[in-house]
Amino acid sequence: MKLLENKTTLITGASRGIGRGIAEVFAKNGSNIAFTYNASVDAAKALEKELQSYGVKVKGFQSNAANFDAAQELAKEVLEEFGTIDVLINNAGITKDNLLLRISEEDFDKVIEVNLKSVFNLTKAVIRPMMKQRSGSIINMSSVVGVKGNAGQSNYAASKAGILGFTKSIALELGSRNIRCNAIAPGFIETEMTGALPEETVKEWREAIPLKRGGTPEDIANACVFLASDMAAYITGQTLNVDGGMLT
Ligand code: NAP
């Protein structure tokens, strides 16, 4: 059974890592895919080609999620191309880690803009069509770091905690229109983002996780399929930790 047949999903930041994994698993589950990327043109073209092999409609858009006007334009283009947006996955994100003593104002602002303001930009851009169709599922990529904090990541933690407050507020505002809004808090997922960490740190993370391994983009994608599908029709305003038990 394909859980997302005839749905259209817009995913931000799908050229690599978790976003790419979500695009693959969603396409396998029958969803048409509109996805964005920031700079990775070749990776985006390769993903378009790969997803087409699943028999779904696919298009990649180069669009900076941090830019308000670009998000409005993107939603317009996706609607023209696909006719509907049933699921929005706000996944695009960056890190610029440093201790508070050393962090620059620029690096604080940049992380908030790409990770948090982007969620506002895209969500605002899709809710009108979702309200008209009286259905929609919005999934925001937070982090365990947004739930519990992390030394050296005050900018990132603030952006991811902000996403949780935003998610609950949107769930309250739009529940009566049958638009659900949930967050996922991934733990330690092995992508380029975490690949930048020293091997010793990665080893320590893995050992601290009850399931004794880092997560994969597919682990996160499977949780997204559930939240996007009608199987989660009565779930909104929640944060699903997908972390191998890290926060237990
Ligand atoms: P990643 O491998 O670094 O990939 C990031 C993706 O975001 C890329 O596709 C990148 O596009 C895109 N992106 C970056 N800035 C963008 C912008 N301004 N506009 C549009 N797209 C942009 O990261 P990841 O590990 O897959 O993480 C994905 C999400 O999960 C992030 O929100 C991250 O905070 C969250 N998360 C990750 C982990 C983890 O352990 N990996 C844990 C918790 C939460 P380009 O390729 O074009 O640069």
Short mmCIF file of C-alpha atoms and ligand atoms in Angstrom, two decimals:
data_model
loop_
_atom_site.label_atom_id
_atom_site.label_comp_id
_atom_site.label_asym_id
_atom_site.label_seq_id
_atom_site.Cartn_x
_atom_site.Cartn_y
_atom_site.Cartn_z
CA MET A 1 0.00 0.00 0.00
CA LYS A 2 1.36 3.44 -0.95
CA LEU A 3 0.51 5.76 1.93
CA LEU A 4 0.97 9.03 0.04
CA GLU A 5 -0.59 8.26 -3.35
CA ASN A 6 -1.88 11.38 -5.17
CA LYS A 7 -0.39 13.78 -2.63
CA THR A 8 2.10 16.54 -3.43
CA THR A 9 4.87 17.20 -0.92
CA LEU A 10 7.08 20.30 -0.81
CA ILE A 11 10.39 19.62 0.97
CA THR A 12 12.98 22.32 1.69
CA GLY A 13 16.67 21.42 1.54
CA ALA A 14 16.47 18.05 -0.19
CA SER A 15 19.70 18.04 -2.20
CA ARG A 16 21.52 16.17 0.58
CA GLY A 17 21.13 14.37 3.89
CA ILE A 18 17.79 14.03 5.66
CA GLY A 19 15.84 16.04 3.06
CA ARG A 20 17.10 13.81 0.28
CA GLY A 21 16.15 10.71 2.29
CA ILE A 22 12.65 12.12 2.84
CA ALA A 23 12.25 12.83 -0.89
CA GLU A 24 13.24 9.26 -1.75
CA VAL A 25 10.96 7.58 0.79
CA PHE A 26 8.03 9.89 -0.07
CA ALA A 27 8.41 9.18 -3.79
CA LYS A 28 8.48 5.43 -3.06
CA ASN A 29 5.22 5.98 -1.16
CA GLY A 30 3.60 7.57 -4.21
CA SER A 31 3.90 11.28 -3.43
CA ASN A 32 4.73 13.83 -6.10
CA ILE A 33 7.77 15.80 -4.96
CA ALA A 34 8.63 19.49 -5.20
CA PHE A 35 11.91 20.10 -3.43
CA THR A 36 14.32 22.96 -2.88
CA TYR A 37 18.05 23.37 -2.51
CA ASN A 38 20.33 26.30 -1.94
CA ALA A 39 23.55 25.72 -3.88
CA SER A 40 23.89 22.02 -4.83
CA VAL A 41 22.71 22.23 -8.44
CA ASP A 42 24.25 18.93 -9.63
CA ALA A 43 22.96 16.95 -6.64
CA ALA A 44 19.48 18.40 -7.21
CA LYS A 45 19.49 17.42 -10.89
CA ALA A 46 20.61 13.88 -9.95
CA LEU A 47 17.82 13.63 -7.36
CA GLU A 48 15.19 14.77 -9.89
CA LYS A 49 16.28 11.99 -12.23
CA GLU A 50 16.35 9.34 -9.50
CA LEU A 51 12.87 10.20 -8.18
CA GLN A 52 11.32 10.16 -11.64
CA SER A 53 12.12 6.43 -11.75
CA TYR A 54 9.42 5.93 -9.07
CA GLY A 55 6.78 7.17 -11.52
CA VAL A 56 5.91 10.36 -9.63
CA LYS A 57 6.04 14.01 -10.74
CA VAL A 58 9.21 15.71 -9.51
CA LYS A 59 10.75 19.17 -9.71
CA GLY A 60 13.67 20.77 -7.89
CA PHE A 61 13.73 24.54 -7.25
CA GLN A 62 16.78 26.60 -6.31
CA SER A 63 15.29 28.77 -3.58
CA ASN A 64 16.77 30.30 -0.44
CA ALA A 65 14.40 29.29 2.36
CA ALA A 66 15.55 32.23 4.48
CA ASN A 67 14.18 34.73 1.95
CA PHE A 68 10.51 35.67 2.52
CA ASP A 69 9.75 36.78 -1.05
CA ALA A 70 11.48 33.73 -2.54
CA ALA A 71 9.26 31.47 -0.40
CA GLN A 72 6.07 33.17 -1.64
CA GLU A 73 7.28 32.87 -5.26
CA LEU A 74 8.21 29.22 -4.72
CA ALA A 75 4.75 28.30 -3.38
CA LYS A 76 3.16 30.05 -6.39
CA GLU A 77 5.35 28.12 -8.84
CA VAL A 78 4.74 24.78 -7.10
CA LEU A 79 0.98 25.35 -7.16
CA GLU A 80 1.10 26.25 -10.87
CA GLU A 81 3.17 23.17 -11.64
CA PHE A 82 1.53 20.58 -9.30
CA GLY A 83 -1.95 22.05 -8.66
CA THR A 84 -1.82 21.44 -4.89
CA ILE A 85 0.49 21.30 -1.86
CA ASP A 86 -0.73 18.65 0.58
CA VAL A 87 2.38 18.30 2.73
CA LEU A 88 5.07 20.84 3.61
CA ILE A 89 8.29 19.64 5.20
CA ASN A 90 10.42 22.47 6.56
CA ASN A 91 13.74 20.66 6.61
CA ALA A 92 16.40 23.13 5.40
CA GLY A 93 18.92 23.91 8.11
CA ILE A 94 22.51 24.85 8.86
CA THR A 95 24.88 24.95 11.83
CA LYS A 96 27.46 27.60 12.72
CA ASP A 97 28.65 26.26 16.07
CA ASN A 98 30.64 28.23 18.61
CA LEU A 99 30.69 28.99 22.32
CA LEU A 100 28.77 32.13 23.24
CA LEU A 101 32.05 33.90 24.09
CA ARG A 102 33.20 33.51 20.48
CA ILE A 103 30.03 33.46 18.42
CA SER A 104 29.55 36.44 16.09
CA GLU A 105 26.30 38.35 15.69
CA GLU A 106 26.37 37.40 12.00
CA ASP A 107 26.52 33.65 12.78
CA PHE A 108 23.72 33.95 15.31
CA ASP A 109 21.47 35.80 12.85
CA LYS A 110 22.28 33.50 9.92
CA VAL A 111 21.29 30.33 11.79
CA ILE A 112 18.05 31.89 13.05
CA GLU A 113 17.20 33.06 9.52
CA VAL A 114 17.87 29.77 7.74
CA ASN A 115 16.53 27.43 10.44
CA LEU A 116 13.65 29.36 12.03
CA LYS A 117 12.55 32.26 9.83
CA SER A 118 12.44 29.85 6.88
CA VAL A 119 9.75 27.86 8.71
CA PHE A 120 7.65 31.02 9.05
CA ASN A 121 8.32 31.96 5.39
CA LEU A 122 7.26 28.64 3.89
CA THR A 123 4.39 27.91 6.28
CA LYS A 124 2.87 31.34 5.60
CA ALA A 125 3.27 30.72 1.87
CA VAL A 126 1.32 27.42 1.85
CA ILE A 127 -1.47 27.90 4.38
CA ARG A 128 -3.87 29.77 2.07
CA PRO A 129 -4.10 26.92 -0.46
CA MET A 130 -4.23 24.39 2.41
CA MET A 131 -7.07 26.33 4.04
CA LYS A 132 -8.96 26.36 0.74
CA GLN A 133 -8.60 22.60 0.30
CA ARG A 134 -9.38 22.14 4.03
CA SER A 135 -6.49 19.77 4.56
CA GLY A 136 -2.74 19.79 4.98
CA SER A 137 0.13 18.41 6.99
CA ILE A 138 3.11 20.55 7.96
CA ILE A 139 6.19 18.89 9.43
CA ASN A 140 8.98 20.99 10.92
CA MET A 141 12.48 19.64 11.46
CA SER A 142 13.56 20.55 14.97
CA SER A 143 16.27 18.67 16.91
CA VAL A 144 16.95 17.04 20.27
CA VAL A 145 19.19 20.08 20.72
CA GLY A 146 16.07 22.30 20.59
CA VAL A 147 14.53 20.23 23.38
CA LYS A 148 17.51 19.98 25.73
CA GLY A 149 20.13 22.55 24.58
CA ASN A 150 23.78 21.89 23.73
CA ALA A 151 26.95 23.73 24.75
CA GLY A 152 28.48 25.38 21.68
CA GLN A 153 25.16 25.48 19.79
CA SER A 154 23.21 28.34 21.39
CA ASN A 155 22.20 29.74 17.99
CA TYR A 156 21.15 26.33 16.65
CA ALA A 157 19.36 25.32 19.87
CA ALA A 158 17.46 28.63 19.92
CA SER A 159 16.37 28.15 16.31
CA LYS A 160 15.22 24.57 16.94
CA ALA A 161 13.41 25.43 20.20
CA GLY A 162 11.73 28.31 18.36
CA ILE A 163 10.43 25.80 15.82
CA LEU A 164 8.69 23.86 18.62
CA GLY A 165 6.80 26.95 19.83
CA PHE A 166 5.90 27.87 16.26
CA THR A 167 4.66 24.33 15.57
CA LYS A 168 2.33 24.26 18.59
CA SER A 169 0.95 27.72 17.77
CA ILE A 170 0.19 26.82 14.15
CA ALA A 171 -1.47 23.58 15.27
CA LEU A 172 -3.77 25.65 17.52
CA GLU A 173 -4.46 28.28 14.81
CA LEU A 174 -5.19 25.90 11.95
CA GLY A 175 -6.64 22.76 13.53
CA SER A 176 -10.19 23.90 12.75
CA ARG A 177 -9.22 23.96 9.04
CA ASN A 178 -7.96 20.35 9.23
CA ILE A 179 -4.35 21.49 8.85
CA ARG A 180 -2.03 19.54 11.14
CA CYS A 181 1.38 20.82 12.22
CA ASN A 182 3.93 18.63 13.98
CA ALA A 183 7.67 18.66 14.63
CA ILE A 184 10.29 15.96 14.48
CA ALA A 185 13.29 16.10 16.82
CA PRO A 186 16.01 13.98 15.24
CA GLY A 187 18.88 12.84 17.43
CA PHE A 188 22.28 12.12 15.92
CA ILE A 189 21.72 11.43 12.22
CA GLU A 190 24.70 10.56 10.04
CA THR A 191 24.78 13.19 7.25
CA GLU A 192 27.24 15.84 6.00
CA MET A 193 26.08 18.08 8.87
CA THR A 194 27.30 15.63 11.52
CA GLY A 195 30.14 14.41 9.25
CA ALA A 196 31.96 17.65 10.07
CA LEU A 197 32.34 16.52 13.73
CA PRO A 198 35.61 14.93 14.95
CA GLU A 199 35.58 11.08 14.90
CA GLU A 200 36.07 10.97 18.70
CA THR A 201 32.90 13.08 19.24
CA VAL A 202 30.94 10.87 16.84
CA LYS A 203 32.08 7.78 18.78
CA GLU A 204 30.94 9.35 22.06
CA TRP A 205 27.54 10.25 20.57
CA ARG A 206 27.02 6.70 19.29
CA GLU A 207 27.93 5.18 22.66
CA ALA A 208 25.52 7.48 24.49
CA ILE A 209 22.56 6.42 22.32
CA PRO A 210 20.47 3.54 23.80
CA LEU A 211 20.13 1.91 20.34
CA LYS A 212 23.95 2.20 19.97
CA ARG A 213 24.00 3.71 16.48
CA GLY A 214 23.53 6.99 14.71
CA GLY A 215 20.26 7.41 12.83
CA THR A 216 19.88 7.40 9.04
CA PRO A 217 17.96 9.85 6.85
CA GLU A 218 15.56 6.95 6.21
CA ASP A 219 14.80 6.69 9.96
CA ILE A 220 13.62 10.32 9.87
CA ALA A 221 11.86 9.89 6.53
CA ASN A 222 9.76 6.98 7.85
CA ALA A 223 8.55 9.13 10.76
CA CYS A 224 7.68 11.89 8.27
CA VAL A 225 5.64 9.46 6.13
CA PHE A 226 3.59 8.57 9.21
CA LEU A 227 2.96 12.21 10.19
CA ALA A 228 2.16 13.21 6.59
CA SER A 229 -0.25 10.33 6.00
CA ASP A 230 -3.85 9.84 7.05
CA MET A 231 -2.54 7.34 9.65
CA ALA A 232 -1.73 10.46 11.73
CA ALA A 233 -5.06 12.19 11.01
CA TYR A 234 -5.68 12.86 14.74
CA ILE A 235 -2.16 14.00 15.62
CA THR A 236 -1.24 17.68 15.71
CA GLY A 237 0.94 20.03 17.78
CA GLN A 238 3.30 17.20 18.76
CA THR A 239 7.04 16.67 18.73
CA LEU A 240 8.15 13.21 17.72
CA ASN A 241 11.66 12.38 18.98
CA VAL A 242 13.43 10.14 16.46
CA ASP A 243 16.67 9.70 18.35
CA GLY A 244 17.38 6.05 19.18
CA GLY A 245 16.26 6.77 22.73
CA MET A 246 18.76 9.62 23.28
CA LEU A 247 16.33 11.79 25.29
CA THR A 248 14.95 8.93 27.35
P1 NAP B 1 22.76 18.70 5.52
O1 NAP B 1 23.23 17.34 5.14
O2 NAP B 1 23.77 19.75 5.82
O3 NAP B 1 21.76 19.22 4.39
C1 NAP B 1 21.16 20.48 4.51
C2 NAP B 1 20.18 20.72 3.38
O4 NAP B 1 19.60 22.02 3.59
C3 NAP B 1 20.85 20.77 2.01
O5 NAP B 1 20.00 20.20 1.05
C4 NAP B 1 21.05 22.27 1.76
O6 NAP B 1 21.04 22.65 0.38
C5 NAP B 1 19.77 22.81 2.41
N1 NAP B 1 19.88 24.22 2.75
C6 NAP B 1 20.79 24.84 3.54
N2 NAP B 1 20.55 26.16 3.59
C7 NAP B 1 19.46 26.39 2.80
C8 NAP B 1 18.74 27.55 2.44
N3 NAP B 1 19.07 28.75 2.89
N4 NAP B 1 17.68 27.40 1.60
C9 NAP B 1 17.33 26.19 1.13
N5 NAP B 1 17.98 25.05 1.43
C10 NAP B 1 19.04 25.16 2.26
O7 NAP B 1 21.84 18.63 6.84
P2 NAP B 1 20.97 17.41 7.43
O8 NAP B 1 21.81 16.73 8.44
O9 NAP B 1 20.34 16.64 6.34
O10 NAP B 1 19.85 18.23 8.25
C11 NAP B 1 18.55 18.48 7.73
C12 NAP B 1 17.69 19.08 8.82
O11 NAP B 1 17.63 18.20 9.95
C13 NAP B 1 18.23 20.41 9.35
O12 NAP B 1 17.16 21.28 9.67
C14 NAP B 1 18.97 20.00 10.61
O13 NAP B 1 19.08 21.06 11.52
C15 NAP B 1 18.05 18.89 11.12
N6 NAP B 1 18.72 17.98 12.04
C16 NAP B 1 19.80 17.24 11.66
C17 NAP B 1 20.39 16.38 12.56
C18 NAP B 1 21.57 15.52 12.21
O14 NAP B 1 22.08 14.85 13.12
N7 NAP B 1 22.02 15.48 10.96
C19 NAP B 1 19.88 16.27 13.87
C20 NAP B 1 18.78 17.05 14.23
C21 NAP B 1 18.19 17.90 13.30
P3 NAP B 1 22.46 22.76 -0.46
O15 NAP B 1 22.92 21.35 -0.66
O16 NAP B 1 22.08 23.42 -1.73
O17 NAP B 1 23.38 23.55 0.41
#
